[in-house]
Short mmCIF file of C-alpha atoms in Angstrom, two decimals:
data_model
loop_
_atom_site.label_atom_id
_atom_site.label_comp_id
_atom_site.label_asym_id
_atom_site.label_seq_id
_atom_site.Cartn_x
_atom_site.Cartn_y
_atom_site.Cartn_z
CA MET A 1 178.10 146.47 100.95
CA GLU A 2 176.96 146.55 96.97
CA ARG A 3 178.60 144.24 94.50
CA GLU A 4 181.39 146.77 92.24
CA GLN A 5 179.16 147.26 88.61
CA THR A 6 181.47 148.63 86.23
CA THR A 7 180.52 148.03 83.21
CA ARG A 8 177.22 147.74 81.46
CA ASP A 9 175.18 144.16 81.46
CA SER A 10 172.57 143.01 80.47
CA ALA A 11 169.78 140.49 81.17
CA ASP A 12 166.45 138.88 79.42
CA ILE A 13 164.29 139.62 82.73
CA VAL A 14 165.22 141.75 85.02
CA ILE A 15 163.43 141.66 88.49
CA VAL A 16 163.88 144.54 90.92
CA GLY A 17 163.19 143.01 94.96
CA THR A 18 163.97 140.47 96.33
CA GLY A 19 160.99 139.77 98.36
CA HIS A 20 158.18 137.50 98.27
CA GLY A 21 156.76 138.98 94.54
CA GLY A 22 160.42 139.78 92.95
CA ALA A 23 161.18 135.39 94.19
CA GLN A 24 158.04 134.13 93.78
CA ALA A 25 158.32 135.81 90.10
CA ALA A 26 161.78 134.21 89.55
CA ILE A 27 160.08 130.72 90.52
CA ALA A 28 157.16 130.85 88.00
CA LEU A 29 159.36 132.23 85.46
CA ARG A 30 161.26 129.57 85.23
CA GLN A 31 158.58 126.81 85.93
CA GLN A 32 156.60 128.63 82.94
CA GLY A 33 159.84 127.44 80.81
CA HIS A 34 161.79 131.06 80.80
CA GLN A 35 165.21 130.12 79.12
CA GLY A 36 166.26 133.10 79.13
CA SER A 37 168.84 134.96 81.53
CA ILE A 38 166.81 136.01 85.28
CA LEU A 39 168.41 138.64 87.25
CA MET A 40 167.11 139.93 90.67
CA ILE A 41 168.46 143.34 92.05
CA GLY A 42 167.54 143.99 96.07
CA ARG A 43 168.34 146.78 98.61
CA ASP A 44 168.59 143.21 101.11
CA THR A 45 172.17 142.07 100.87
CA ALA A 46 170.53 138.54 102.00
CA PRO A 47 168.86 136.86 99.60
CA PRO A 48 165.02 136.00 99.33
CA TYR A 49 162.89 135.42 102.53
CA GLU A 50 160.11 136.06 104.32
CA ARG A 51 159.24 139.58 105.29
CA PRO A 52 156.41 138.43 108.10
CA PRO A 53 158.34 136.26 110.37
CA LEU A 54 160.12 139.04 110.90
CA SER A 55 157.55 140.60 113.66
CA LYS A 56 156.43 137.85 114.65
CA GLU A 57 158.90 134.13 115.07
CA TYR A 58 162.15 135.29 114.24
CA LEU A 59 161.88 138.92 116.57
CA ALA A 60 160.78 136.05 119.11
CA GLY A 61 164.04 134.35 118.21
CA ASP A 62 161.33 130.64 117.35
CA LYS A 63 162.91 130.66 113.83
CA GLY A 64 166.47 131.05 112.68
CA PHE A 65 166.64 132.65 109.24
CA GLU A 66 167.24 129.65 107.25
CA ARG A 67 163.94 128.91 107.85
CA ILE A 68 162.28 131.96 106.73
CA MET A 69 164.39 132.23 103.57
CA ILE A 70 161.83 131.83 100.44
CA ARG A 71 164.17 129.10 99.19
CA PRO A 72 167.74 127.61 100.14
CA GLU A 73 170.72 130.07 99.12
CA LYS A 74 172.23 127.26 96.13
CA PHE A 75 168.44 127.22 95.32
CA TRP A 76 168.88 130.28 92.82
CA ALA A 77 172.23 128.96 91.49
CA GLU A 78 171.13 125.86 90.49
CA LYS A 79 168.18 127.62 88.94
CA ASP A 80 170.60 130.01 86.57
CA ILE A 81 168.85 133.03 88.49
CA ASP A 82 171.17 136.01 89.41
CA LEU A 83 171.12 137.75 92.33
CA ARG A 84 172.49 141.19 92.76
CA LEU A 85 171.93 141.76 96.61
CA GLY A 86 173.15 145.42 97.83
CA SER A 87 171.64 147.48 95.10
CA GLY A 88 169.04 149.94 94.93
CA VAL A 89 167.65 151.14 91.11
CA VAL A 90 167.78 155.13 90.92
CA GLU A 91 166.71 155.42 87.24
CA ILE A 92 164.89 154.11 84.35
CA ASP A 93 165.85 154.87 80.92
CA PRO A 94 162.11 152.79 79.60
CA ALA A 95 163.38 153.76 75.98
CA ALA A 96 166.56 152.73 76.12
CA HIS A 97 165.18 149.92 78.66
CA LEU A 98 168.08 150.33 80.56
CA LEU A 99 168.80 151.25 84.88
CA THR A 100 171.23 152.74 86.66
CA LEU A 101 172.25 151.33 90.02
CA SER A 102 172.78 153.74 92.91
CA ASN A 103 176.43 152.60 92.38
CA GLY A 104 176.60 154.18 89.48
CA GLY A 105 176.45 151.21 87.07
CA THR A 106 174.01 150.01 84.50
CA ILE A 107 171.89 147.14 83.63
CA GLY A 108 169.81 146.41 80.39
CA TYR A 109 166.99 144.73 80.27
CA ARG A 110 164.15 143.43 78.00
CA LYS A 111 161.05 142.71 80.41
CA LEU A 112 161.31 144.76 83.83
CA ILE A 113 159.54 143.40 86.64
CA TRP A 114 159.29 145.85 89.83
CA SER A 115 158.31 144.02 92.86
CA GLY A 116 160.40 147.16 95.19
CA GLY A 117 157.38 146.77 98.06
CA GLY A 118 157.47 149.87 100.31
CA ASP A 119 160.07 151.74 102.63
CA PRO A 120 158.89 152.18 106.23
CA ARG A 121 156.68 155.45 107.05
CA ARG A 122 158.97 157.44 109.40
CA LEU A 123 158.29 159.98 112.02
CA GLY A 124 159.34 163.42 111.70
CA CYS A 125 158.94 164.63 115.21
CA THR A 126 162.31 165.73 117.61
CA GLY A 127 164.31 163.03 118.20
CA ALA A 128 162.83 160.44 115.13
CA ASN A 129 166.34 159.59 114.63
CA LEU A 130 167.79 158.51 117.91
CA LYS A 131 169.75 155.09 118.58
CA GLY A 132 167.16 152.59 119.84
CA VAL A 133 164.18 153.97 117.43
CA PHE A 134 163.50 151.06 114.98
CA TYR A 135 161.02 150.00 112.39
CA VAL A 136 160.66 146.71 111.09
CA ARG A 137 160.54 146.07 107.27
CA ASP A 138 163.62 143.88 106.89
CA LYS A 139 165.82 141.78 108.44
CA ARG A 140 168.38 144.86 109.66
CA ASP A 141 165.89 146.38 111.55
CA ALA A 142 164.53 143.13 113.34
CA ASP A 143 168.38 142.39 114.09
CA ALA A 144 168.77 145.42 115.31
CA MET A 145 165.99 145.27 117.69
CA MET A 146 167.12 141.92 119.02
CA ALA A 147 170.83 143.19 119.86
CA ALA A 148 169.56 146.13 121.33
CA LEU A 149 167.02 142.90 123.57
CA ASP A 150 170.01 141.44 124.03
CA ALA A 151 171.84 144.73 125.59
CA GLY A 152 169.44 144.58 127.93
CA SER A 153 166.20 147.63 126.64
CA THR A 154 163.40 146.43 128.43
CA ARG A 155 161.02 149.00 128.49
CA ALA A 156 159.47 149.50 124.83
CA LEU A 157 156.69 152.04 123.19
CA VAL A 158 154.97 150.94 120.44
CA ILE A 159 153.66 153.51 117.67
CA GLY A 160 150.31 152.43 115.89
CA GLY A 161 147.78 150.28 116.52
CA GLY A 162 147.67 148.22 113.37
CA TYR A 163 149.52 144.21 112.14
CA ILE A 164 153.02 145.23 112.53
CA GLY A 165 152.86 147.26 115.86
CA LEU A 166 150.63 144.80 117.25
CA GLU A 167 152.30 141.73 116.33
CA ALA A 168 156.12 143.17 117.54
CA ALA A 169 153.94 144.07 120.95
CA ALA A 170 152.75 140.70 121.25
CA VAL A 171 156.12 139.04 120.97
CA LEU A 172 157.88 142.13 123.42
CA ARG A 173 155.64 140.53 125.88
CA LYS A 174 156.29 137.00 125.23
CA LEU A 175 160.33 138.62 125.91
CA GLY A 176 159.94 140.17 129.38
CA SER A 177 159.26 143.54 128.05
CA GLU A 178 157.31 146.10 129.40
CA VAL A 179 154.91 147.52 126.19
CA THR A 180 153.08 150.67 126.35
CA LEU A 181 151.16 150.88 122.53
CA VAL A 182 149.94 154.47 121.49
CA GLU A 183 147.07 154.75 118.44
CA MET A 184 145.99 158.28 117.30
CA GLN A 185 142.27 156.62 116.47
CA ASP A 186 140.03 155.42 118.60
CA ARG A 187 140.67 151.64 118.16
CA VAL A 188 143.30 150.02 116.81
CA LEU A 189 143.11 147.88 113.31
CA ALA A 190 140.64 150.59 112.68
CA ARG A 191 141.91 151.03 108.67
CA VAL A 192 141.67 147.35 108.62
CA ALA A 193 138.70 145.87 110.27
CA GLY A 194 135.53 146.00 112.09
CA GLU A 195 135.30 147.02 115.93
CA ASP A 196 134.55 143.89 117.27
CA LEU A 197 137.57 142.80 116.11
CA SER A 198 139.41 145.88 117.48
CA ARG A 199 138.16 145.85 121.14
CA PHE A 200 138.94 141.74 121.04
CA TYR A 201 142.80 142.49 120.58
CA GLU A 202 142.13 145.05 122.58
CA GLU A 203 141.89 143.49 125.75
CA GLU A 204 143.78 141.15 124.51
CA HIS A 205 147.03 143.07 124.84
CA ARG A 206 145.49 144.63 128.02
CA ARG A 207 145.31 141.01 129.42
CA GLN A 208 148.06 140.41 128.22
CA GLY A 209 150.25 143.42 130.38
CA VAL A 210 150.64 146.05 126.99
CA ASP A 211 149.61 149.61 128.37
CA ILE A 212 147.15 150.39 125.30
CA ARG A 213 147.04 154.32 124.75
CA LEU A 214 144.10 155.18 122.49
CA HIS A 215 143.92 158.74 120.53
CA THR A 216 146.88 159.14 121.26
CA ALA A 217 149.89 160.94 119.45
CA VAL A 218 153.90 161.01 119.85
CA ASN A 219 154.59 165.20 119.94
CA GLU A 220 158.58 164.10 120.81
CA ILE A 221 161.41 161.30 121.31
CA LEU A 222 164.20 162.40 124.16
CA GLY A 223 167.39 161.19 124.43
CA GLU A 224 170.65 160.94 126.76
CA ASP A 225 173.38 160.42 125.10
CA GLY A 226 172.55 159.80 122.16
CA LYS A 227 169.55 157.40 122.74
CA VAL A 228 166.29 156.79 123.80
CA SER A 229 164.97 157.67 127.08
CA GLY A 230 161.68 158.44 126.47
CA VAL A 231 158.41 159.93 124.38
CA VAL A 232 156.49 162.89 125.12
CA LEU A 233 152.90 161.98 123.67
CA ASP A 234 150.49 164.31 122.94
CA ASN A 235 148.85 165.10 126.41
CA ASP A 236 152.38 166.15 127.79
CA GLU A 237 152.58 162.91 128.99
CA THR A 238 155.69 161.85 129.39
CA VAL A 239 156.83 157.77 129.11
CA PRO A 240 160.16 156.13 130.24
CA CYS A 241 161.21 154.25 127.52
CA ASP A 242 164.61 152.72 126.05
CA MET A 243 163.25 151.11 122.80
CA VAL A 244 160.44 152.74 120.03
CA VAL A 245 159.00 151.10 117.34
CA VAL A 246 157.41 152.01 115.02
CA GLY A 247 154.88 150.73 112.54
CA ILE A 248 152.20 153.80 110.55
CA GLY A 249 152.79 152.05 107.03
CA ILE A 250 155.36 152.08 104.10
CA VAL A 251 155.47 154.64 101.26
CA PRO A 252 155.78 152.87 97.97
CA ALA A 253 158.89 152.26 96.87
CA VAL A 254 158.43 153.46 93.06
CA ALA A 255 160.22 156.94 92.81
CA PRO A 256 162.38 155.88 89.54
CA LEU A 257 159.18 154.73 88.24
CA ILE A 258 157.21 157.58 88.14
CA ALA A 259 160.03 159.63 87.35
CA ALA A 260 160.54 158.13 84.08
CA GLY A 261 156.73 158.38 82.97
CA ALA A 262 154.67 155.88 84.66
CA ALA A 263 151.07 156.57 85.99
CA GLY A 264 150.15 156.51 89.52
CA SER A 265 149.88 158.60 92.74
CA ASN A 266 149.27 155.64 95.38
CA GLY A 267 152.27 153.50 94.06
CA VAL A 268 152.19 152.89 90.51
CA ASP A 269 149.27 151.96 88.24
CA VAL A 270 148.89 148.47 86.43
CA ASP A 271 146.34 146.99 84.59
CA PHE A 272 144.69 143.25 85.10
CA CYS A 273 148.11 141.91 83.69
CA CYS A 274 150.13 144.31 86.29
CA ARG A 275 151.27 146.59 83.55
CA THR A 276 152.94 149.53 84.38
CA THR A 277 152.14 152.80 81.66
CA LEU A 278 155.46 152.37 80.73
CA ASP A 279 156.34 149.33 77.75
CA ASP A 280 157.66 146.48 78.90
CA ILE A 281 157.21 146.83 82.47
CA TYR A 282 155.31 145.38 85.10
CA ALA A 283 154.88 145.98 88.32
CA ILE A 284 153.67 143.31 91.40
CA GLY A 285 153.00 143.28 95.56
CA ASP A 286 152.52 146.18 97.88
CA CYS A 287 153.47 148.85 95.14
CA ALA A 288 151.14 148.20 92.60
CA ALA A 289 147.57 149.77 92.68
CA HIS A 290 145.52 147.67 90.88
CA ALA A 291 141.33 147.34 90.06
CA ASN A 292 140.36 144.85 92.52
CA PRO A 293 137.07 142.80 91.66
CA TYR A 294 136.96 141.88 95.47
CA ALA A 295 136.69 145.91 96.49
CA GLY A 296 134.22 146.57 93.78
CA ASN A 297 137.25 147.16 91.24
CA ALA A 298 138.21 150.35 92.94
CA VAL A 299 141.98 151.03 92.42
CA ILE A 300 143.48 149.93 95.85
CA ARG A 301 147.34 148.87 97.01
CA LEU A 302 146.85 145.22 99.10
CA GLU A 303 149.95 144.84 101.30
CA SER A 304 150.25 140.91 101.39
CA VAL A 305 152.23 137.66 100.36
CA GLN A 306 149.24 136.54 98.78
CA ASN A 307 148.96 139.97 96.40
CA ALA A 308 152.51 139.55 95.87
CA HIS A 309 152.64 136.12 95.21
CA ASP A 310 149.62 136.16 92.68
CA MET A 311 150.37 139.28 91.35
CA ALA A 312 153.90 137.79 90.20
CA ASN A 313 152.20 134.18 88.73
CA THR A 314 149.86 136.54 86.32
CA VAL A 315 153.17 138.01 85.63
CA ALA A 316 155.18 135.37 84.77
CA LYS A 317 152.05 133.57 82.63
CA ALA A 318 151.39 137.38 80.67
CA ILE A 319 155.81 137.11 80.01
CA MET A 320 155.21 133.61 78.86
CA GLY A 321 152.43 134.70 76.26
CA ASP A 322 149.57 132.78 78.56
CA LYS A 323 147.75 136.12 79.94
CA HIS A 324 145.16 136.28 82.94
CA ASP A 325 143.66 138.83 84.61
CA TYR A 326 144.73 139.05 88.58
CA GLU A 327 141.52 137.97 89.80
CA ALA A 328 142.97 136.20 93.09
CA LEU A 329 141.13 136.64 96.89
CA PRO A 330 142.91 138.47 98.82
CA TRP A 331 143.94 136.59 101.72
CA PHE A 332 145.83 137.85 105.32
CA TRP A 333 147.12 136.92 108.46
CA SER A 334 147.79 137.29 111.66
CA ASN A 335 150.16 135.31 115.04
CA GLN A 336 149.71 137.27 118.49
CA TYR A 337 150.43 135.37 121.64
CA ASP A 338 148.83 132.06 120.95
CA LEU A 339 145.97 133.41 118.49
CA LYS A 340 145.79 133.20 114.40
CA LEU A 341 143.70 135.62 112.78
CA GLN A 342 142.58 134.83 109.19
CA THR A 343 141.34 137.06 107.50
CA ALA A 344 139.18 136.87 104.01
CA GLY A 345 138.27 139.52 101.16
CA LEU A 346 138.00 143.23 101.71
CA SER A 347 136.26 144.49 103.58
CA LEU A 348 136.36 147.84 102.48
CA GLY A 349 132.44 149.94 102.12
CA TYR A 350 130.99 147.26 104.05
CA ASP A 351 127.85 148.72 106.30
CA ASP A 352 126.92 145.85 108.45
CA THR A 353 128.61 142.63 110.78
CA VAL A 354 127.99 139.69 111.55
CA LEU A 355 129.31 137.80 115.11
CA ARG A 356 129.62 134.51 114.93
CA GLY A 357 130.49 132.81 118.19
CA ASP A 358 131.54 134.32 121.79
CA PRO A 359 135.13 136.83 122.05
CA GLN A 360 135.39 135.69 125.09
CA ASP A 361 135.92 132.09 124.05
CA ARG A 362 138.60 133.56 121.95
CA LYS A 363 137.32 131.96 119.49
CA PHE A 364 134.91 134.17 116.70
CA THR A 365 133.98 135.19 113.27
CA VAL A 366 133.52 138.94 112.35
CA ALA A 367 131.45 139.00 109.30
CA TYR A 368 132.01 141.64 107.02
CA LEU A 369 128.34 142.71 104.70
CA LYS A 370 127.53 145.16 101.99
CA GLU A 371 124.11 145.29 101.12
CA GLY A 372 124.13 141.65 102.38
CA ARG A 373 125.97 140.53 100.42
CA PRO A 374 129.36 139.02 102.08
CA ILE A 375 132.89 140.33 101.30
CA ALA A 376 135.28 139.80 104.28
CA PHE A 377 135.67 137.08 107.16
CA ASP A 378 137.91 138.06 110.17
CA CYS A 379 138.20 134.26 111.77
CA VAL A 380 140.48 133.97 114.84
CA GLY A 381 140.73 130.17 115.53
CA THR A 382 137.95 129.44 113.56
CA MET A 383 139.34 127.56 110.24
CA LYS A 384 136.17 126.05 109.02
CA ASP A 385 134.84 129.66 108.89
CA TYR A 386 138.13 130.75 107.25
CA VAL A 387 138.07 127.96 104.48
CA GLN A 388 134.59 128.16 104.05
CA GLY A 389 133.91 131.83 103.73
CA ARG A 390 137.08 132.04 101.22
CA LYS A 391 134.76 129.86 99.48
CA MET A 392 131.42 131.41 99.68
CA LEU A 393 133.31 134.94 98.72
CA GLU A 394 134.82 133.14 95.52
CA ALA A 395 131.76 131.73 94.61
CA GLY A 396 130.12 135.58 94.33
CA THR A 397 127.48 134.70 97.21
CA GLU A 398 125.17 137.75 96.33
CA ARG A 399 123.42 137.85 99.57
CA VAL A 400 122.90 135.68 102.90
CA ASP A 401 119.94 135.31 106.07
CA ARG A 402 122.64 136.95 108.62
CA ASP A 403 120.20 135.42 111.30
CA LEU A 404 121.63 132.21 110.19
CA LEU A 405 125.40 133.44 109.31
CA ALA A 406 125.74 134.41 112.87
CA ASP A 407 124.76 130.59 114.14
CA PRO A 408 128.06 129.51 114.80
CA GLU A 409 126.62 126.06 114.49
CA ILE A 410 125.29 126.12 111.14
CA PRO A 411 128.67 125.81 108.73
CA ILE A 412 128.74 128.69 105.99
CA LYS A 413 128.81 126.06 103.04
CA GLU A 414 125.41 125.75 103.96
CA LEU A 415 124.46 129.21 102.98
CA ILE A 416 126.58 129.70 99.42
#
């Protein structure tokens, strides 16, 4: 429930969003010496917590909520950071520096940091609103899935072969569910990785018992007594199931910013200091479209903890008068079964890949090149390659001998 808000109040710095970006912005501001008031506004009713474990350790029951909290709950009060939970921002008046909340209250600000993230992209097919259709975006989603499993759900259909879908499939198999995964593309991870990595994870999931269907879409979700009972695929096959998990991306949560006049088409546009086109308003994290130096300065959004964390630090320093361009190297990770994938850099626009090691050993690296220049590394169980690959990318190595790079016995650091 939203906290009752009947009178206007204000804060020196208001942060919208209580995920990684918002939490780190508040922490960094205090670390940078900000003495003024800080107010964090979040639609979530729980104190700031990590989102990535929701589809992994938290869903699996390996980590309780206390272990995924970004800081202990008392931390925020100790740092004089006010939390306004269960509240959403529905309107921004940039001229008056005023926010309108979903409960009708208003909040004034001197500086605004928007870290609203995104909302799960929803299915549009018949049956999408049946009980038993789940999205994995916040704690409530994961808790609802866990409750369904505890109540006896044993057959799951996962829609989407990206990281969220694959991670959820791995956890559901670990918990004993029958799992079918459908992906419209011709391979999983098609939007973010090369074919070597895609085929490896397809084989691994099939080995673990997941029924993967490629080139496949969902036409309809069937229900009995208001609850999921099956899914009709685009080949007219019906797959019986009692749970549907949807992982088909997010829609950036920026509507109030755009309505207020901020520039942006895919998210909200920010400059190298994460400033929007509205005075005194910054944006960070999943929703912030920025020119990224590791993508050839193409304007992109990055949905990662690293991006949210580092953008938060950039904004905190800028507000405190220490302005530096956001130039952090992107990195990501994914845990599936007993496998740990670590990614450094962005493989956008690659024209060549180099395989280091043998995927059959479940320990290998895929290097991505563009005109002979290394731009990204996907590392499965190869920590040294990941660490040294990051250094190679940060060093801006222009060209690398692909034959030497392909030899796993030659450390990457020797090729920098």
